[in-house]
Amino acid sequence: MIGLFDSGVGGLTVLKEVAKRLPEYSLLYLGDTARTPYGNKSPQVVASYGLQAARFLVERGARVLVVACNTVSAVGLEAIEQAYPSMPVFNVITPAVEVAARVSSHHRVGVMGTRALVASGIYQRLLAVHGRYQVTAQAAPLLVPLVEEGWLDKPETKRIVKHYLTPFKQAQVDTLVLACTHYPLLKPLIASRISRRVRVVDPAEATAIALEKWLTQNPETASTLSKGESRLYVTDLTPHTETIARSWLKRTITLERVSLD
Ligand code: DGL
């Protein structure tokens, strides 16, 4: 199975992209809704939560892992790779960096993400491998609860988006990475508030494309992955969580509550 995890429901935006491109595979999803958000927590805590989530998925049969959380991808990836050295582990940052490096016309890249991701400096480090890029990074934590409330087009959300976009406009970025699972849901609003010349990169889409490509290039691993039913687990289950999951995935789904202890 392909196992994906996130700090909560946000990673469903990644699952959706993966399911769209690889509909035949059964997916195993874990959202740590009991401990979300991760974005304001310390790297040590985020890394330990990420490791627990990875272990849960591996124990339930995941043979390929997708870290569908930008924050864990930024600060917790190494711990997972060390714990599972022979496991293919995808993350949502590397594919987004590759897209950003490719599409950026003037090497001015904006990164909007969680506090922990911005503090990690990961985009600066990974983009430097591709060349000289001027990276402007801005944490936008208020967007997470707004998206979870479904306030995608409210005047309040528009004002907050405008505020968060200011440093990117000042830096005249030509590319903007939406480096948090929730932000792609605001892509139409964000795109309408910045210059049309700015390329908006969605890491969820970039990751699904990278995974699809890898599976095509690794048919032996792909053939061992099970097909059929997907299962979605969360560490806390409320009616609101179910409502969000259904509205984002646009289909009826069943969430199962599990404990990571
Ligand atoms: N899923 C998280 C991420 O992409 C955003 C929400 C959180 O802070 O946990 O980093």
Coordinates of C-alpha atoms and ligand atoms in Angstrom, one line a residue:
M1 CA 0.0 0.0 0.0
I2 CA 1.0 3.6 -0.4
G3 CA 0.9 5.3 3.0
L4 CA 0.4 9.0 3.4
F5 CA 0.3 11.0 6.5
D6 CA -0.2 14.6 7.7
S7 CA -0.7 16.5 10.9
G8 CA -4.5 16.5 10.2
V9 CA -6.9 16.7 7.3
G10 CA -4.7 19.0 5.2
G11 CA -2.8 16.0 3.7
L12 CA -6.1 15.0 2.0
T13 CA -5.2 17.6 -0.6
V14 CA -2.2 15.4 -1.4
L15 CA -4.2 12.2 -1.2
K16 CA -6.7 13.7 -3.6
E17 CA -3.9 14.4 -6.2
V18 CA -2.4 11.0 -5.7
A19 CA -5.8 9.3 -6.1
K20 CA -6.5 11.3 -9.2
R21 CA -3.3 10.1 -10.9
L22 CA -3.0 6.7 -9.4
P23 CA -6.6 5.6 -9.0
E24 CA -5.8 1.9 -9.0
Y25 CA -3.7 1.8 -5.9
S26 CA -5.1 1.4 -2.4
L27 CA -4.0 4.3 -0.2
L28 CA -3.6 4.3 3.6
Y29 CA -4.0 7.8 5.1
L30 CA -3.3 9.0 8.6
G31 CA -4.2 12.4 9.9
D32 CA -3.0 13.3 13.4
T33 CA -6.0 15.4 14.1
A34 CA -5.6 15.0 17.9
R35 CA -2.3 16.9 17.8
T36 CA -2.8 19.2 14.8
P37 CA -1.4 21.8 14.0
Y38 CA 2.3 20.9 13.8
G39 CA 3.2 24.1 12.0
N40 CA 3.8 26.1 15.3
K41 CA 5.6 23.3 17.1
S42 CA 9.4 22.7 17.6
P43 CA 11.4 20.6 15.1
Q44 CA 12.0 17.9 17.7
V45 CA 8.3 17.4 18.5
V46 CA 7.3 17.5 14.8
A47 CA 10.0 14.9 14.0
S48 CA 8.9 12.6 16.8
Y49 CA 5.2 12.8 15.7
G50 CA 6.2 12.2 12.1
L51 CA 8.1 9.1 13.1
Q52 CA 5.1 7.8 15.0
A53 CA 2.9 8.3 12.0
A54 CA 5.3 6.6 9.7
R55 CA 5.6 3.6 12.0
F56 CA 1.8 3.4 12.2
L57 CA 1.5 3.2 8.4
V58 CA 4.4 0.8 8.0
E59 CA 2.9 -1.6 10.6
R60 CA -0.4 -1.5 8.6
G61 CA 1.3 -2.5 5.4
A62 CA 2.6 0.7 3.7
R63 CA 5.5 -0.1 1.4
V64 CA 5.9 3.4 0.0
L65 CA 5.5 6.4 2.2
V66 CA 4.4 9.9 1.3
V67 CA 5.0 12.6 4.0
A68 CA 2.0 14.6 3.0
C69 CA 2.8 17.4 5.5
N70 CA 5.0 20.3 4.6
T71 CA 6.1 20.8 8.2
V72 CA 7.2 17.2 8.7
S73 CA 8.8 17.2 5.2
A74 CA 10.9 20.2 6.4
V75 CA 12.0 19.1 9.8
G76 CA 11.2 15.4 10.2
L77 CA 12.2 13.6 7.0
E78 CA 15.7 12.5 8.1
A79 CA 14.4 10.7 11.2
I80 CA 11.9 8.7 9.0
E81 CA 14.5 7.9 6.3
Q82 CA 16.9 6.7 9.0
A83 CA 14.3 4.5 10.6
Y84 CA 13.2 3.0 7.3
P85 CA 16.4 3.0 5.1
S86 CA 15.0 0.7 2.4
M87 CA 11.6 2.3 2.2
P88 CA 10.9 4.8 -0.6
V89 CA 9.9 8.0 1.2
F90 CA 8.4 10.8 -0.7
N91 CA 8.0 14.3 0.7
V92 CA 6.1 17.4 -0.5
I93 CA 9.1 19.7 -0.7
T94 CA 11.6 18.1 -3.1
P95 CA 9.1 17.9 -6.0
A96 CA 7.9 21.5 -5.4
V97 CA 11.5 22.8 -5.3
E98 CA 12.1 21.1 -8.7
V99 CA 9.0 22.6 -10.2
A100 CA 9.8 26.1 -8.7
A101 CA 13.4 25.9 -10.0
R102 CA 12.2 25.0 -13.5
V103 CA 9.4 27.6 -13.9
S104 CA 11.0 30.5 -12.1
S105 CA 11.8 33.1 -14.8
H106 CA 14.0 35.5 -12.8
H107 CA 15.0 33.2 -9.9
R108 CA 12.8 35.1 -7.4
V109 CA 10.9 32.5 -5.5
G110 CA 8.3 33.1 -2.8
V111 CA 7.5 30.4 -0.2
M112 CA 4.3 30.7 1.9
G113 CA 4.3 28.0 4.6
T114 CA 4.0 27.2 8.3
R115 CA 6.2 28.9 10.9
A116 CA 8.3 25.7 11.4
L117 CA 8.8 25.3 7.6
V118 CA 9.8 28.9 7.1
A119 CA 12.2 28.8 10.2
S120 CA 13.8 25.6 8.8
G121 CA 15.2 27.4 5.7
I122 CA 14.6 24.2 3.7
Y123 CA 13.6 26.0 0.4
Q124 CA 16.7 28.2 0.5
R125 CA 18.9 25.1 1.0
L126 CA 17.2 23.0 -1.7
L127 CA 16.9 25.8 -4.3
A128 CA 20.6 26.6 -3.8
V129 CA 21.3 23.2 -5.3
H130 CA 19.6 24.3 -8.5
G131 CA 21.4 27.7 -8.8
R132 CA 21.2 31.2 -7.3
Y133 CA 17.7 32.0 -6.2
Q134 CA 16.4 34.9 -4.1
V135 CA 13.9 33.2 -1.7
T136 CA 11.3 35.2 0.1
A137 CA 9.6 33.1 2.8
Q138 CA 6.5 34.1 4.8
A139 CA 4.6 32.1 7.4
A140 CA 0.9 32.3 7.0
P141 CA -0.5 30.4 10.0
L142 CA -3.9 32.2 10.1
L143 CA -4.9 30.6 6.7
V144 CA -5.1 27.1 8.2
P145 CA -8.1 27.7 10.5
L146 CA -9.8 29.9 7.8
V147 CA -9.5 27.0 5.3
E148 CA -10.8 24.5 7.8
E149 CA -13.8 26.8 8.5
G150 CA -14.5 26.8 4.7
W151 CA -13.9 30.6 4.6
L152 CA -12.3 30.4 1.1
D153 CA -13.9 33.5 -0.3
K154 CA -14.9 35.7 2.7
P155 CA -13.8 39.3 2.9
E156 CA -11.8 38.5 6.1
T157 CA -9.9 35.8 4.3
K158 CA -9.2 38.2 1.4
R159 CA -7.8 40.8 3.7
I160 CA -5.5 38.3 5.5
V161 CA -4.3 36.8 2.1
K162 CA -3.6 40.4 1.0
H163 CA -1.5 41.0 4.1
Y164 CA 0.5 37.7 3.7
L165 CA 1.1 38.5 0.0
T166 CA 2.7 41.9 0.7
P167 CA 6.3 40.7 1.1
F168 CA 6.1 38.6 -2.1
K169 CA 4.9 41.6 -4.0
Q170 CA 7.6 43.8 -2.6
A171 CA 10.2 41.2 -3.5
Q172 CA 8.7 40.9 -7.0
V173 CA 8.7 37.1 -6.9
D174 CA 8.0 35.4 -10.2
T175 CA 7.1 32.1 -8.5
L176 CA 5.1 31.4 -5.4
V177 CA 5.1 28.0 -3.6
L178 CA 2.0 27.2 -1.5
A179 CA 4.0 25.2 1.0
C180 CA 1.3 24.2 3.4
T181 CA -1.3 21.5 2.7
H182 CA -4.2 23.9 3.2
Y183 CA -3.2 26.7 0.9
P184 CA -4.0 25.0 -2.5
L185 CA -7.6 25.4 -1.5
L186 CA -7.0 29.1 -1.6
K187 CA -5.2 29.0 -4.9
P188 CA -7.9 30.8 -6.9
L189 CA -8.0 33.6 -4.3
I190 CA -4.2 33.8 -4.0
A191 CA -3.8 33.8 -7.8
S192 CA -6.3 36.5 -8.2
R193 CA -4.5 38.7 -5.7
I194 CA -1.0 38.6 -7.3
S195 CA 0.3 39.4 -10.7
R196 CA -0.7 37.0 -13.5
R197 CA 3.0 36.6 -14.3
V198 CA 3.6 34.8 -10.9
R199 CA 3.6 31.0 -11.3
V200 CA 1.8 29.4 -8.4
V201 CA 3.3 26.0 -7.4
D202 CA 1.1 23.4 -5.7
P203 CA 3.3 20.9 -3.8
A204 CA 0.5 18.3 -3.7
E205 CA 0.3 18.2 -7.4
A206 CA 4.1 18.2 -7.8
T207 CA 4.4 15.3 -5.4
A208 CA 1.7 13.2 -7.1
I209 CA 3.4 13.7 -10.4
A210 CA 6.8 12.7 -8.9
L211 CA 5.2 9.6 -7.3
E212 CA 3.5 8.5 -10.5
K213 CA 6.8 8.9 -12.4
W214 CA 8.7 6.9 -9.8
L215 CA 6.2 4.0 -9.9
T216 CA 6.4 3.9 -13.7
Q217 CA 10.2 3.7 -13.4
N218 CA 10.1 1.1 -10.6
P219 CA 7.6 -1.5 -11.8
E220 CA 8.8 -4.2 -9.5
T221 CA 7.9 -2.1 -6.4
A222 CA 4.7 -0.9 -8.1
S223 CA 3.6 -4.5 -8.7
T224 CA 3.8 -5.3 -5.0
L225 CA 1.5 -2.5 -4.0
S226 CA -2.0 -3.5 -3.3
K227 CA -4.9 -2.3 -5.4
G228 CA -8.4 -1.5 -4.4
E229 CA -9.9 0.0 -1.2
S230 CA -8.3 2.9 0.6
R231 CA -8.5 3.5 4.3
L232 CA -8.4 6.8 6.1
Y233 CA -7.4 7.0 9.7
V234 CA -7.4 10.0 12.1
T235 CA -6.3 10.3 15.7
D236 CA -9.4 12.3 16.7
L237 CA -12.7 12.2 15.0
T238 CA -15.4 14.8 15.2
P239 CA -18.4 15.6 12.9
H240 CA -16.5 18.7 11.7
T241 CA -13.5 16.6 10.6
E242 CA -15.8 14.4 8.6
T243 CA -17.5 17.4 7.0
I244 CA -14.1 18.9 6.0
A245 CA -12.8 15.6 4.6
R246 CA -16.0 15.0 2.5
S247 CA -16.1 18.5 1.2
W248 CA -12.4 18.5 0.2
L249 CA -12.5 15.0 -1.4
K250 CA -15.9 15.7 -2.9
R251 CA -17.1 12.1 -2.1
T252 CA -18.4 10.1 0.8
I253 CA -15.7 8.6 2.9
T254 CA -15.3 6.8 6.1
L255 CA -12.8 8.0 8.7
E256 CA -11.6 5.6 11.3
R257 CA -10.3 6.8 14.7
V258 CA -7.0 5.2 15.9
S259 CA -4.6 5.8 18.7
L260 CA -0.8 6.1 18.0
D261 CA 0.2 4.9 21.6
Ligands
DGL1 N1 -0.4 20.1 7.3 C1 0.4 21.1 7.8 C2 1.6 21.4 6.8 O1 1.4 21.2 5.6 C3 -0.3 22.4 8.0 C4 -1.1 22.4 9.3 C5 -0.3 22.3 10.5 O2 0.3 23.3 10.9 O3 -0.3 21.2 11.1 O4 2.6 21.8 7.2

